[in-house]
Short mmCIF file of C-alpha atoms in Angstrom, two decimals:
data_model
loop_
_atom_site.label_atom_id
_atom_site.label_comp_id
_atom_site.label_asym_id
_atom_site.label_seq_id
_atom_site.Cartn_x
_atom_site.Cartn_y
_atom_site.Cartn_z
CA MET A 1 5.64 -33.27 40.02
CA GLY A 2 1.97 -31.89 40.58
CA GLU A 3 3.11 -29.80 43.83
CA THR A 4 1.39 -26.48 43.91
CA ILE A 5 3.72 -23.16 45.18
CA GLU A 6 1.87 -20.15 45.69
CA GLY A 7 3.68 -16.66 45.62
CA LEU A 8 2.94 -12.91 45.16
CA ILE A 9 4.65 -11.38 42.06
CA GLN A 10 5.15 -8.24 43.27
CA LEU A 11 7.54 -6.29 40.39
CA LYS A 12 7.52 -6.83 36.94
CA ARG A 13 10.02 -6.12 34.73
CA GLN A 14 10.99 -6.14 30.55
CA PHE A 15 14.71 -6.02 29.26
CA ARG A 16 16.09 -5.74 25.80
CA ILE A 17 19.27 -7.49 25.15
CA ARG A 18 20.98 -6.98 21.72
CA GLN A 19 24.50 -8.86 21.17
CA GLY A 20 24.91 -9.52 24.79
CA LYS A 21 24.42 -5.46 25.83
CA MET A 22 20.84 -4.72 28.08
CA GLU A 23 19.98 -1.60 25.97
CA TYR A 24 17.00 -1.24 28.59
CA MET A 25 15.10 -2.32 31.04
CA LEU A 26 11.26 -1.31 31.94
CA GLU A 27 9.02 -1.64 35.14
CA SER A 28 5.29 -2.28 34.57
CA SER A 29 2.02 -4.39 36.08
CA LEU A 30 1.47 -4.65 31.87
CA ASN A 31 2.74 -6.84 28.75
CA ILE A 32 4.38 -4.06 26.66
CA HIS A 33 4.52 -5.72 22.72
CA ASP A 34 6.29 -2.87 20.77
CA GLU A 35 9.58 -2.21 20.88
CA VAL A 36 9.33 2.12 20.39
CA LEU A 37 6.84 1.92 23.53
CA GLN A 38 9.76 -0.49 25.88
CA LYS A 39 12.05 2.05 24.65
CA GLU A 40 10.02 5.10 25.85
CA LEU A 41 9.03 3.74 28.91
CA SER A 42 12.27 3.23 29.98
CA HIS A 43 13.87 6.33 30.54
CA THR A 44 10.38 7.90 31.24
CA SER A 45 9.39 8.06 35.12
CA ASP A 46 6.05 10.31 33.42
CA GLU A 47 3.24 9.42 35.06
CA LYS A 48 1.04 10.56 31.80
CA MET A 49 2.82 8.86 29.37
CA LYS A 50 2.51 5.70 31.91
CA ASN A 51 -1.65 5.92 31.65
CA ILE A 52 -1.62 6.74 27.72
CA VAL A 53 0.02 3.52 27.44
CA ALA A 54 -1.87 1.02 30.24
CA THR A 55 -5.06 2.82 28.36
CA ILE A 56 -3.06 1.91 24.99
CA GLN A 57 -2.62 -2.15 26.65
CA ARG A 58 -6.00 -2.26 27.72
CA ASP A 59 -7.82 -1.36 24.55
CA GLN A 60 -5.67 -3.99 22.38
CA ASN A 61 -6.70 -6.45 24.66
CA ALA A 62 -10.43 -5.62 24.71
CA ILE A 63 -9.55 -6.41 21.08
CA ILE A 64 -6.41 -9.56 20.74
CA ARG A 65 -8.91 -11.24 23.57
CA ASN A 66 -13.05 -10.62 21.33
CA ASP A 67 -13.46 -14.56 21.14
CA ASP A 68 -17.30 -13.52 20.25
CA ALA A 69 -17.57 -11.30 17.44
CA LEU A 70 -18.09 -13.59 14.23
CA VAL A 71 -16.72 -10.26 11.92
CA LEU A 72 -14.06 -7.97 14.38
CA ILE A 73 -13.69 -4.36 12.26
CA ILE A 74 -10.71 -2.34 13.64
CA GLN A 75 -10.93 0.86 12.90
CA GLY A 76 -6.44 2.18 13.70
CA VAL A 77 -5.17 5.35 12.73
CA ALA A 78 -1.55 5.53 11.39
CA GLY A 79 0.93 4.47 14.32
CA SER A 80 -1.87 2.81 16.26
CA GLY A 81 -0.39 -0.65 15.47
CA LYS A 82 -3.55 -2.89 14.62
CA THR A 83 -2.06 -5.10 12.04
CA SER A 84 0.43 -5.96 15.24
CA ILE A 85 -2.61 -6.51 17.61
CA ALA A 86 -4.21 -7.97 14.66
CA LEU A 87 -1.47 -11.01 14.88
CA HIS A 88 -1.39 -10.87 18.66
CA ARG A 89 -5.14 -11.46 18.24
CA ILE A 90 -4.44 -14.46 15.68
CA ALA A 91 -1.86 -15.92 18.41
CA PHE A 92 -4.14 -15.95 21.46
CA LEU A 93 -7.08 -18.24 19.64
CA LEU A 94 -5.24 -20.44 18.52
CA TYR A 95 -3.80 -21.04 21.86
CA LYS A 96 -7.48 -20.30 23.71
CA HIS A 97 -8.79 -23.01 20.45
CA LYS A 98 -6.28 -25.00 20.37
CA GLY A 99 -7.05 -28.44 18.97
CA GLU A 100 -9.89 -26.76 17.31
CA ILE A 101 -8.39 -24.33 14.77
CA THR A 102 -4.27 -24.33 13.99
CA SER A 103 -2.40 -22.50 11.87
CA ASN A 104 -3.46 -24.12 8.30
CA ASP A 105 -6.90 -22.77 9.41
CA ILE A 106 -6.20 -19.25 9.15
CA MET A 107 -5.25 -16.74 6.15
CA ILE A 108 -4.31 -13.52 5.78
CA ILE A 109 -5.38 -11.20 2.63
CA SER A 110 -3.02 -9.10 2.30
CA PRO A 111 -1.81 -5.98 0.39
CA ASN A 112 0.90 -6.76 -0.92
CA LYS A 113 4.22 -9.56 -1.03
CA VAL A 114 6.21 -6.99 0.54
CA PHE A 115 3.93 -6.34 3.67
CA ALA A 116 3.26 -10.07 3.88
CA ASP A 117 6.83 -10.67 4.41
CA TYR A 118 7.47 -7.30 7.09
CA ILE A 119 4.54 -8.75 9.16
CA SER A 120 6.21 -12.39 8.77
CA ASN A 121 8.37 -11.73 11.58
CA VAL A 122 5.82 -9.79 13.79
CA LEU A 123 4.43 -12.73 15.61
CA PRO A 124 7.60 -14.39 17.07
CA GLU A 125 4.28 -15.81 19.25
CA LEU A 126 3.60 -18.24 16.12
CA GLY A 127 6.77 -20.46 15.92
CA GLU A 128 7.80 -22.24 13.62
CA GLU A 129 3.97 -22.20 12.34
CA LYS A 130 2.97 -20.42 9.35
CA ILE A 131 0.22 -18.64 8.27
CA ARG A 132 -1.09 -18.45 4.81
CA GLU A 133 -1.21 -15.35 3.02
CA MET A 134 -2.82 -14.84 -0.07
CA GLY A 135 -3.46 -11.29 -2.50
CA PHE A 136 -6.48 -9.95 -3.38
CA GLU A 137 -5.67 -10.40 -6.33
CA GLU A 138 -4.57 -14.07 -6.93
CA LEU A 139 -7.77 -15.29 -4.69
CA MET A 140 -9.58 -13.40 -7.95
CA ASP A 141 -7.41 -14.79 -10.49
CA GLN A 142 -8.11 -18.55 -8.67
CA GLN A 143 -12.42 -17.81 -9.59
CA LEU A 144 -11.77 -16.61 -12.87
CA ASN A 145 -9.64 -20.26 -13.44
CA GLY A 146 -7.02 -17.73 -14.27
CA LYS A 147 -9.10 -17.53 -17.66
CA VAL A 148 -8.70 -13.96 -17.74
CA LYS A 149 -6.39 -11.39 -17.73
CA PHE A 150 -6.83 -7.93 -15.47
CA GLN A 151 -4.66 -5.32 -14.20
CA SER A 152 -2.95 -5.35 -10.78
CA PHE A 153 -4.33 -2.69 -7.42
CA PHE A 154 -1.38 -1.00 -7.83
CA GLU A 155 -1.34 -0.12 -12.13
CA GLN A 156 -4.73 0.85 -11.20
CA VAL A 157 -3.45 3.34 -8.07
CA SER A 158 -0.84 4.19 -10.38
CA GLU A 159 -3.01 5.15 -13.09
CA VAL A 160 -5.09 7.35 -10.57
CA ILE A 161 -1.92 9.35 -9.32
CA GLU A 162 -0.71 9.98 -12.78
CA ASP A 163 -3.39 11.14 -14.10
CA LYS A 164 -2.67 8.42 -17.11
CA HIS A 165 -6.36 8.00 -18.48
CA ILE A 166 -9.33 11.06 -17.69
CA ASP A 167 -12.22 8.75 -17.23
CA VAL A 168 -10.63 6.04 -14.84
CA SER A 169 -11.52 7.65 -11.53
CA GLU A 170 -15.19 7.89 -12.46
CA ARG A 171 -15.15 3.92 -13.52
CA ILE A 172 -13.58 3.11 -10.44
CA ALA A 173 -15.82 5.73 -7.80
CA PHE A 174 -18.66 4.08 -10.43
CA LYS A 175 -18.25 0.51 -8.87
CA ALA A 176 -17.25 1.38 -5.44
CA THR A 177 -20.46 1.91 -4.23
CA PHE A 178 -23.55 -0.12 -2.55
CA ASP A 179 -25.92 0.85 -5.40
CA PHE A 180 -23.85 -0.99 -7.82
CA VAL A 181 -23.87 -4.55 -5.69
CA ASN A 182 -27.40 -3.78 -5.12
CA GLN A 183 -28.09 -3.00 -9.27
CA MET A 184 -26.30 -6.77 -9.80
CA ARG A 185 -28.58 -8.71 -8.23
CA ARG A 186 -31.55 -7.08 -9.74
CA TYR A 187 -29.72 -7.58 -13.36
CA LEU A 188 -29.93 -11.81 -12.21
CA THR A 189 -33.32 -11.24 -11.40
CA HIS A 190 -33.87 -9.64 -14.72
CA ILE A 191 -31.61 -12.34 -16.63
CA GLU A 192 -33.65 -15.35 -14.61
CA ASN A 193 -36.41 -14.57 -16.06
CA ASN A 194 -36.26 -12.97 -19.66
CA TYR A 195 -32.53 -14.72 -20.98
CA PHE A 196 -33.73 -18.50 -20.38
CA GLU A 197 -36.10 -19.21 -23.56
CA ALA A 198 -36.96 -22.90 -23.58
CA ASN A 199 -37.18 -24.94 -26.82
CA ASP A 200 -38.19 -28.56 -27.68
CA ILE A 201 -35.04 -30.86 -27.64
CA GLY A 202 -34.44 -33.79 -28.95
CA VAL A 203 -32.12 -37.33 -26.77
CA ALA A 204 -30.04 -39.63 -28.77
CA ASN A 205 -31.74 -38.34 -32.32
CA ARG A 206 -34.89 -40.40 -31.39
CA TYR A 207 -37.33 -38.85 -28.57
CA PHE A 208 -38.58 -35.78 -28.36
CA VAL A 209 -39.08 -33.66 -25.09
CA PRO A 210 -41.49 -30.55 -25.59
CA SER A 211 -40.50 -26.58 -24.46
CA ALA A 212 -43.40 -26.93 -21.12
CA PHE A 213 -41.12 -29.38 -19.93
CA VAL A 214 -37.77 -27.88 -20.04
CA GLU A 215 -39.83 -24.54 -19.26
CA LYS A 216 -40.71 -26.62 -15.95
CA ARG A 217 -38.31 -27.71 -15.09
CA PHE A 218 -36.39 -24.74 -15.11
CA GLN A 219 -38.63 -23.10 -12.98
CA GLY A 220 -38.74 -25.58 -10.53
CA TYR A 221 -35.57 -25.22 -9.19
CA HIS A 222 -36.12 -21.43 -9.33
CA ARG A 223 -33.70 -21.71 -5.54
CA LEU A 224 -30.71 -23.26 -7.68
CA PRO A 225 -27.89 -20.25 -9.64
CA LEU A 226 -28.86 -19.88 -13.07
CA ALA A 227 -26.14 -22.39 -14.37
CA ARG A 228 -26.88 -25.63 -12.19
CA ARG A 229 -30.30 -25.47 -13.00
CA PHE A 230 -29.44 -25.93 -16.73
CA GLU A 231 -27.27 -28.85 -15.24
CA ARG A 232 -30.36 -30.02 -13.42
CA VAL A 233 -33.00 -29.71 -16.06
CA ALA A 234 -30.52 -31.73 -19.02
CA GLU A 235 -30.09 -34.31 -16.24
CA ASP A 236 -34.12 -34.80 -15.49
CA ILE A 237 -35.28 -34.92 -19.31
CA VAL A 238 -32.37 -37.32 -19.37
CA ALA A 239 -33.96 -39.57 -16.53
CA GLU A 240 -37.63 -39.10 -17.69
CA MET A 241 -36.26 -40.61 -20.70
CA ARG A 242 -34.86 -43.54 -19.42
CA PHE A 243 -38.04 -43.69 -17.46
CA ARG A 244 -40.57 -43.70 -19.84
CA HIS A 245 -38.81 -45.17 -22.83
CA GLN A 246 -37.05 -47.34 -20.87
CA ALA A 247 -33.70 -45.51 -23.41
CA ASP A 248 -30.57 -46.70 -22.90
CA LEU A 249 -28.84 -43.07 -22.57
CA LYS A 250 -25.49 -42.77 -22.55
CA SER A 251 -23.21 -39.83 -20.38
CA SER A 252 -22.79 -38.38 -23.63
CA ASP A 253 -26.64 -38.31 -25.07
CA LEU A 254 -26.06 -36.54 -21.32
CA ASN A 255 -23.44 -33.83 -22.58
CA ARG A 256 -25.58 -33.10 -25.32
CA VAL A 257 -28.63 -32.46 -23.74
CA LYS A 258 -26.64 -30.37 -20.65
CA ASN A 259 -25.19 -28.35 -24.38
CA ASP A 260 -28.42 -27.99 -26.07
CA VAL A 261 -30.27 -26.76 -23.06
CA LYS A 262 -27.03 -24.27 -22.02
CA LYS A 263 -28.04 -22.85 -25.78
CA MET A 264 -31.48 -21.74 -24.15
CA PHE A 265 -29.61 -19.16 -22.01
CA ARG A 266 -29.21 -15.92 -23.60
CA TYR A 267 -24.83 -15.73 -23.41
CA SER A 268 -22.16 -18.59 -22.77
CA THR A 269 -20.01 -16.49 -21.12
CA ILE A 270 -19.21 -14.67 -17.86
CA GLN A 271 -17.53 -11.85 -20.05
CA LEU A 272 -20.69 -11.37 -22.48
CA LEU A 273 -23.23 -11.70 -19.62
CA TYR A 274 -20.55 -8.77 -17.82
CA GLN A 275 -20.61 -6.70 -21.30
CA ASP A 276 -24.14 -7.10 -20.83
CA PHE A 277 -25.21 -5.76 -17.61
CA TYR A 278 -23.65 -2.55 -17.78
CA ASP A 279 -25.60 -2.36 -21.93
CA TRP A 280 -28.85 -3.10 -18.80
CA MET A 281 -27.58 -0.38 -16.98
CA GLY A 282 -27.36 2.13 -19.89
CA LYS A 283 -23.58 2.56 -19.10
CA PRO A 284 -22.22 0.97 -21.66
CA GLU A 285 -18.91 3.55 -21.03
CA MET A 286 -18.44 2.71 -17.85
CA LEU A 287 -17.06 -0.55 -19.23
CA ILE A 288 -14.12 -0.56 -20.59
CA LYS A 289 -11.34 -2.89 -21.68
CA ARG A 290 -7.49 -2.03 -22.59
CA THR A 291 -4.99 -3.15 -25.01
CA ARG A 292 -4.26 -7.25 -25.30
CA ASN A 293 -8.09 -7.68 -23.84
CA VAL A 294 -6.54 -6.44 -20.64
CA MET A 295 -9.83 -5.40 -18.19
CA GLU A 296 -9.75 -2.93 -15.45
CA TYR A 297 -9.24 -3.57 -11.81
CA ALA A 298 -12.13 -2.28 -10.81
CA ASP A 299 -13.94 -4.53 -13.29
CA VAL A 300 -12.77 -8.22 -11.38
CA ALA A 301 -14.84 -8.39 -8.19
CA PRO A 302 -17.21 -7.50 -10.10
CA MET A 303 -17.28 -10.42 -12.54
CA VAL A 304 -16.45 -12.70 -9.55
CA TYR A 305 -19.51 -12.04 -7.98
CA LEU A 306 -21.52 -12.15 -11.11
CA LYS A 307 -20.13 -15.75 -12.03
CA MET A 308 -21.19 -16.41 -7.89
CA LEU A 309 -24.24 -15.43 -9.10
CA PHE A 310 -24.63 -17.12 -11.56
CA GLU A 311 -22.83 -20.39 -11.45
CA GLY A 312 -22.87 -20.52 -7.23
CA ALA A 313 -19.78 -19.99 -5.06
CA GLN A 314 -17.38 -21.98 -3.96
CA ILE A 315 -17.17 -21.56 -0.62
CA ASN A 316 -13.79 -21.99 1.26
CA THR A 317 -14.69 -24.49 4.71
CA ASP A 318 -10.55 -24.66 5.05
CA VAL A 319 -10.15 -21.21 6.61
CA LYS A 320 -12.13 -21.11 9.83
CA HIS A 321 -11.21 -17.65 10.16
CA LEU A 322 -10.01 -14.21 8.24
CA LEU A 323 -8.03 -11.41 8.65
CA VAL A 324 -8.02 -8.85 6.32
CA ASP A 325 -5.75 -5.10 6.55
CA GLU A 326 -6.03 -2.32 4.98
CA MET A 327 -9.84 -2.58 4.74
CA GLN A 328 -10.10 1.11 3.65
CA ASP A 329 -8.64 0.11 0.28
CA TYR A 330 -11.22 -2.87 -0.34
CA THR A 331 -15.27 -1.46 -1.77
CA PRO A 332 -18.22 -3.20 -0.91
CA ILE A 333 -18.32 -5.62 -3.61
CA GLN A 334 -15.51 -6.48 -3.00
CA TYR A 335 -16.43 -7.38 0.50
CA ALA A 336 -19.51 -9.06 -0.61
CA VAL A 337 -17.09 -11.31 -3.25
CA LEU A 338 -15.05 -12.37 0.25
CA ALA A 339 -18.11 -12.59 2.37
CA LYS A 340 -19.16 -15.00 -0.05
CA LEU A 341 -16.34 -17.41 -0.30
CA PHE A 342 -15.93 -17.13 3.53
CA PRO A 343 -18.44 -17.79 5.60
CA CYS A 344 -15.93 -17.88 8.61
CA LYS A 345 -14.67 -15.35 11.34
CA LYS A 346 -13.12 -12.66 10.45
CA THR A 347 -10.63 -9.59 11.52
CA ILE A 348 -10.89 -6.78 9.49
CA LEU A 349 -8.91 -3.96 10.19
CA GLY A 350 -7.60 -0.52 8.37
CA ASP A 351 -8.06 3.12 8.72
CA ALA A 352 -10.02 5.77 6.19
CA SER A 353 -7.55 8.16 6.73
CA GLN A 354 -5.05 5.49 4.76
CA SER A 355 -6.91 4.99 1.90
CA VAL A 356 -4.29 5.04 -1.26
CA ASN A 357 -7.37 5.76 -4.31
CA PRO A 358 -10.22 7.84 -2.74
CA TYR A 359 -12.62 6.86 -5.33
CA SER A 360 -12.56 3.35 -4.22
CA SER A 361 -12.06 3.47 -0.25
CA SER A 362 -14.28 1.99 2.97
CA ASN A 363 -14.74 2.80 5.81
CA ALA A 364 -15.87 0.30 9.77
CA ALA A 365 -19.60 1.30 8.59
CA ASP A 366 -19.39 -0.03 4.84
CA ILE A 367 -17.87 -2.96 5.96
CA GLU A 368 -20.71 -2.77 8.79
CA ARG A 369 -23.68 -2.97 6.16
CA VAL A 370 -21.72 -5.69 3.99
CA PHE A 371 -21.61 -7.80 7.10
CA PRO A 372 -25.16 -6.93 9.21
CA GLY A 373 -23.91 -7.79 13.23
CA ALA A 374 -20.14 -7.03 12.81
CA VAL A 375 -18.53 -5.31 15.80
CA SER A 376 -16.57 -2.30 15.40
CA MET A 377 -13.73 -1.33 17.70
CA GLN A 378 -11.06 1.87 17.41
CA LEU A 379 -7.96 2.10 18.27
CA ASN A 380 -7.27 6.69 18.18
CA THR A 381 -3.56 6.25 20.51
CA SER A 382 -0.85 7.52 17.89
CA TYR A 383 2.25 6.20 19.39
CA ARG A 384 4.72 4.51 16.11
CA SER A 385 5.69 8.45 16.01
CA THR A 386 6.79 10.96 17.28
CA TYR A 387 4.74 14.11 18.76
CA GLU A 388 5.80 16.15 15.47
CA ILE A 389 5.83 13.67 13.24
CA THR A 390 2.60 13.18 14.22
CA ASP A 391 1.32 16.72 14.56
CA PHE A 392 2.93 17.24 10.69
CA ALA A 393 1.40 15.11 9.50
CA GLN A 394 -2.25 16.19 11.33
CA ASN A 395 -1.86 19.00 9.44
CA ILE A 396 -1.25 17.38 5.88
CA SER A 397 -5.12 15.35 6.33
CA ARG A 398 -6.86 15.75 9.73
CA ASN A 399 -8.71 13.02 12.07
CA VAL A 400 -10.15 14.24 14.77
CA ASP A 401 -10.22 10.93 16.53
CA LEU A 402 -6.17 10.96 16.92
CA VAL A 403 -4.18 11.15 19.77
CA ALA A 404 -0.75 12.00 19.75
CA ILE A 405 0.90 10.24 22.72
CA GLU A 406 3.99 12.79 24.25
CA ARG A 407 6.77 11.15 23.06
CA HIS A 408 9.41 14.06 21.72
CA GLY A 409 12.01 14.36 19.41
CA LYS A 410 13.04 16.15 16.57
CA LYS A 411 10.98 18.93 14.75
CA VAL A 412 10.50 18.21 11.07
CA GLU A 413 12.34 19.88 8.49
CA VAL A 414 11.64 20.95 5.09
CA LEU A 415 14.25 21.40 3.15
CA THR A 416 14.05 23.69 -0.41
CA TYR A 417 16.06 23.44 -2.73
CA LYS A 418 16.93 25.09 -5.98
CA SER A 419 17.36 22.23 -9.03
CA ALA A 420 17.12 18.30 -8.82
CA ASP A 421 20.64 18.08 -8.57
CA ALA A 422 20.87 20.25 -5.36
CA GLU A 423 18.07 17.83 -3.79
CA THR A 424 19.74 14.07 -5.20
CA ALA A 425 22.95 15.77 -3.58
CA GLY A 426 20.64 16.40 -0.23
CA ILE A 427 19.38 13.00 -0.30
CA LEU A 428 23.13 11.27 -0.56
CA ASN A 429 23.56 13.74 2.66
CA GLU A 430 20.70 12.31 4.63
CA ILE A 431 21.87 8.98 3.48
CA ALA A 432 25.82 9.70 5.00
CA GLU A 433 24.01 10.56 7.80
CA PHE A 434 21.63 7.75 8.27
CA ARG A 435 24.45 5.50 7.87
CA VAL A 436 26.65 6.83 11.19
CA SER A 437 23.14 8.16 12.87
CA GLY A 438 22.96 3.63 14.60
CA ASP A 439 19.31 3.05 13.18
CA ASN A 440 18.68 0.65 11.24
CA THR A 441 16.11 1.99 8.45
CA LEU A 442 16.00 4.93 6.04
CA GLY A 443 12.74 5.06 3.94
CA ILE A 444 12.88 7.34 1.11
CA ILE A 445 9.32 7.92 -0.35
CA CYS A 446 8.26 8.81 -3.90
CA LYS A 447 5.21 9.21 -5.14
CA THR A 448 5.12 7.04 -7.94
CA GLN A 449 7.17 4.37 -9.28
CA ARG A 450 8.63 5.88 -11.72
CA GLN A 451 9.87 8.26 -9.76
CA ALA A 452 11.13 5.99 -7.33
CA ASP A 453 12.86 4.08 -10.09
CA ALA A 454 14.30 6.70 -11.70
CA LEU A 455 16.02 7.57 -7.96
CA TYR A 456 16.43 3.97 -7.83
CA ASP A 457 19.01 4.46 -10.82
CA LEU A 458 20.14 8.17 -10.09
CA LEU A 459 21.49 6.32 -6.52
CA ARG A 460 22.52 2.35 -7.19
CA THR A 461 26.08 2.96 -8.62
CA ASP A 462 27.90 4.71 -5.73
CA ASN A 463 25.29 2.75 -2.91
CA LYS A 464 25.52 -0.56 -3.12
CA ASP A 465 23.40 -0.47 0.29
CA VAL A 466 20.27 1.25 -1.27
CA TYR A 467 16.92 -0.98 -2.55
CA VAL A 468 13.82 0.27 -4.87
CA LEU A 469 10.85 -1.78 -3.61
CA THR A 470 8.67 -2.17 -7.10
CA SER A 471 5.61 -4.57 -6.61
CA GLU A 472 7.71 -7.16 -7.19
CA SER A 473 9.67 -7.31 -4.43
CA VAL A 474 8.70 -10.18 -2.21
CA ALA A 475 10.94 -9.18 1.20
CA PHE A 476 11.49 -5.81 2.96
CA LEU A 477 14.67 -5.31 3.55
CA ASN A 478 16.41 -3.12 6.78
CA GLY A 479 19.08 -0.68 5.55
CA ILE A 480 18.26 1.94 2.68
CA VAL A 481 14.78 1.36 0.40
CA ILE A 482 13.63 3.93 -1.87
CA THR A 483 9.36 3.36 -2.36
CA THR A 484 6.12 4.30 -3.06
CA ALA A 485 4.03 5.43 -0.27
CA TYR A 486 1.56 3.26 -1.94
CA LEU A 487 3.90 0.12 -1.23
CA ALA A 488 5.00 1.83 2.44
CA LYS A 489 1.76 1.67 3.59
CA GLY A 490 1.33 -0.55 6.65
CA LEU A 491 5.74 -0.43 7.04
CA GLU A 492 7.50 1.98 8.89
CA PHE A 493 11.23 3.06 9.80
CA ASP A 494 13.28 4.39 11.67
CA ARG A 495 14.17 7.97 9.10
CA VAL A 496 12.08 9.15 6.66
CA LEU A 497 12.33 11.30 3.66
CA VAL A 498 10.13 11.91 1.39
CA VAL A 499 10.59 13.88 -1.76
CA HIS A 500 9.45 15.89 -4.54
CA VAL A 501 6.95 17.89 -2.69
CA THR A 502 6.32 20.24 -5.57
CA ASP A 503 3.51 21.77 -6.46
CA LYS A 504 2.88 20.16 -9.33
CA ASN A 505 3.11 16.25 -7.88
CA TYR A 506 1.71 16.86 -5.13
CA HIS A 507 -2.16 18.87 -5.81
CA ASN A 508 -5.58 17.20 -5.26
CA GLU A 509 -6.64 15.21 -2.86
CA VAL A 510 -5.24 12.20 -3.70
CA ASP A 511 -2.28 13.74 -3.57
CA ARG A 512 -2.79 14.97 -0.47
CA SER A 513 -3.96 10.89 0.88
CA MET A 514 -0.36 9.59 -0.43
CA LEU A 515 1.47 12.20 1.49
CA TYR A 516 -0.32 11.57 4.02
CA VAL A 517 0.52 7.74 4.29
CA ALA A 518 4.39 8.59 3.54
CA CYS A 519 4.85 11.11 6.33
CA THR A 520 2.73 8.67 8.90
CA ARG A 521 5.32 6.16 7.82
CA ALA A 522 8.52 7.61 10.00
CA MET A 523 8.99 6.52 13.86
CA HIS A 524 12.12 8.77 14.76
CA GLN A 525 12.31 11.16 12.52
CA LEU A 526 10.75 13.15 9.21
CA LYS A 527 12.70 15.97 6.63
CA VAL A 528 10.40 16.52 3.43
CA SER A 529 11.77 17.52 0.39
CA PHE A 530 10.55 19.87 -2.97
CA VAL A 531 12.49 22.00 -5.47
CA LYS A 532 11.71 25.18 -5.83
CA LYS A 533 7.82 25.72 -5.57
CA PRO A 534 6.53 23.18 -2.50
CA SER A 535 2.66 21.94 -2.85
CA PRO A 536 0.15 23.93 -1.73
CA LEU A 537 -0.11 20.97 1.25
CA LEU A 538 2.73 21.98 2.49
CA GLY A 539 1.47 25.72 3.49
CA PHE A 540 1.08 25.53 6.54
CA ALA A 541 5.06 24.72 7.65
CA ILE A 542 6.60 27.13 4.85
CA ASP A 543 4.58 29.80 6.01
CA LYS A 544 5.97 29.34 9.41
#
C-alpha cells in the first residue's frame, strides 16, 4: 500500500470491442472520445488526418478544461462535436470540484425531450449520476405559475415553415432584438413614474392615513421591484398605526391594506400590464392572442421578463452550472431571463448556421452583449459527416469558417421521381437497402411534421420497425426514424434520406436553414429526393 512505481509510457492504444469481436484498434498519444474519429484513424496512416485530429483534440481540451470563464460560449459548426464536448466539460468540472459540486447542481436547458434522451447516452463518465434537464417552455411555465397558456417553440417553428399566419414572422422578429429588451426596461421606468397614484387610506375603519404618507413611503422603496414596494408600504402603514395609536391590528387588517395599496396601481395583473406595454410603444398590432386565449411563443419570455422586473426574479441558487444547448434558437430577451434566474456559471453552445427560425436567431456576439465578459471559443472542424456530405451541405448554406475533415465516402445522390408514388417506392428501396447494410440508424427527414406523419402512415403497415418522432416523443430510437429537420437538430444518423425537396416545399431562406440542418445529420451516406421539379436550393447539384 502506498508504493510508488515509476515507468515510461511508450505506446497508447484504444480498442473497440463489440459482442466479443474487436472491430478496430488505433494507436494515438491522445484520448480520442469520438467513435467516428476512432474508426477513421484505425485504418489510416495519413499524417494530415492525424494532424487534423490532434488540432481537434487540442481545441476540445481547451474548452473542456476552461475553469475560469463565468460564461463560456461555444460556437461550433455542424458536426464539430460541441454537445459531446460540453458534456465532457461538465464531467471534468464534476471531477475537479468534487465535494463542491455534484450532478444535482447542474442543469441542462435542452430543445426537446428526444434530444435530452439522446445526450443522456453521450457521457458514460457520469456513471449512474443523472443531470437535471429542463426545456425552456417548462421553465417559463413555472415562472408563470401555470396560469398562462402559450404555444410551444415547435408550434411556432411549424407556423413559420408552413406560412400559416402572414404576420407571425414580423412579430417574432420584432421581439428578438436588443431594442425590444431596452424598450421594456424604459417601460418599467415609465410605469414607476406614472402608474401609481397614492390615495388616502383607512385602516380598520378607525384610522386615517393621508396620501402624502403613502406616496413618501412608496418613493422611499425606489430600489425595490414595484410589487414588493406595495407590500412594504402596506406594512409601514400598519406599523405606523400600531405605533401612533397603539392600535390592535390583525393580519386581516394588514391584508386589506395591502389590497388597497395594490389598487392604487393602474393594472392588477401582469397580462394587462404586458398588453399596455404594446400600447405604450404604439405597436398594439404586435400582440396577438390566438384562439382559446393562447399566447404566441414569442410573447412568453417577454412576459416573464416583465414579471421579473415588476415583482423581482425568483433566483435559482440550487443550480451552480447551467448548460444551454442550441444557443442560436434563443433571443436576447430569453437570455436576459436566464441571466436573472441563474446567476451561476454557464456553458452556452450552438451554431448560428443551424437556426430553425432565422427571425429569432442569435450568434455568439449577440449573446456576449447579454453576458459582458463572456469567453467565446470556436470549433470550426466538422468531422461528423464525410467530406462529400459536408461539401454538399456547404453548397446549400455556406459557412466560411467550416473546415471539412478529409474523411471520404460515397457521393451524395439526388434522386428524381416522376410521381409521389414513385418517391414512396424509392423510400421503401432505401429502407430495404439499409436493413442489409449493417448501419444502425437511418433518418428519413421531412420538412414539416404533417409530412412526416403522412409518410409514417404510408409506411407503417408493412414496416413495423419504422418510427416517427413528434414533439411528444421522449426517446431516440436506433433503426429507421422519420422526423423533421427541427426535431433532428442535434441528432445524427449513419444514413439520411431527405425527401420532398421540391420547388414548392423548399424555396426561401427558412427552408434553406431547414435543408442545411437535415443534410448535416448524415454521418456516412446522404440521399436527397424530389418529385418532378427540384428545389432551387439544389440548383448546384442538378446542373452538374
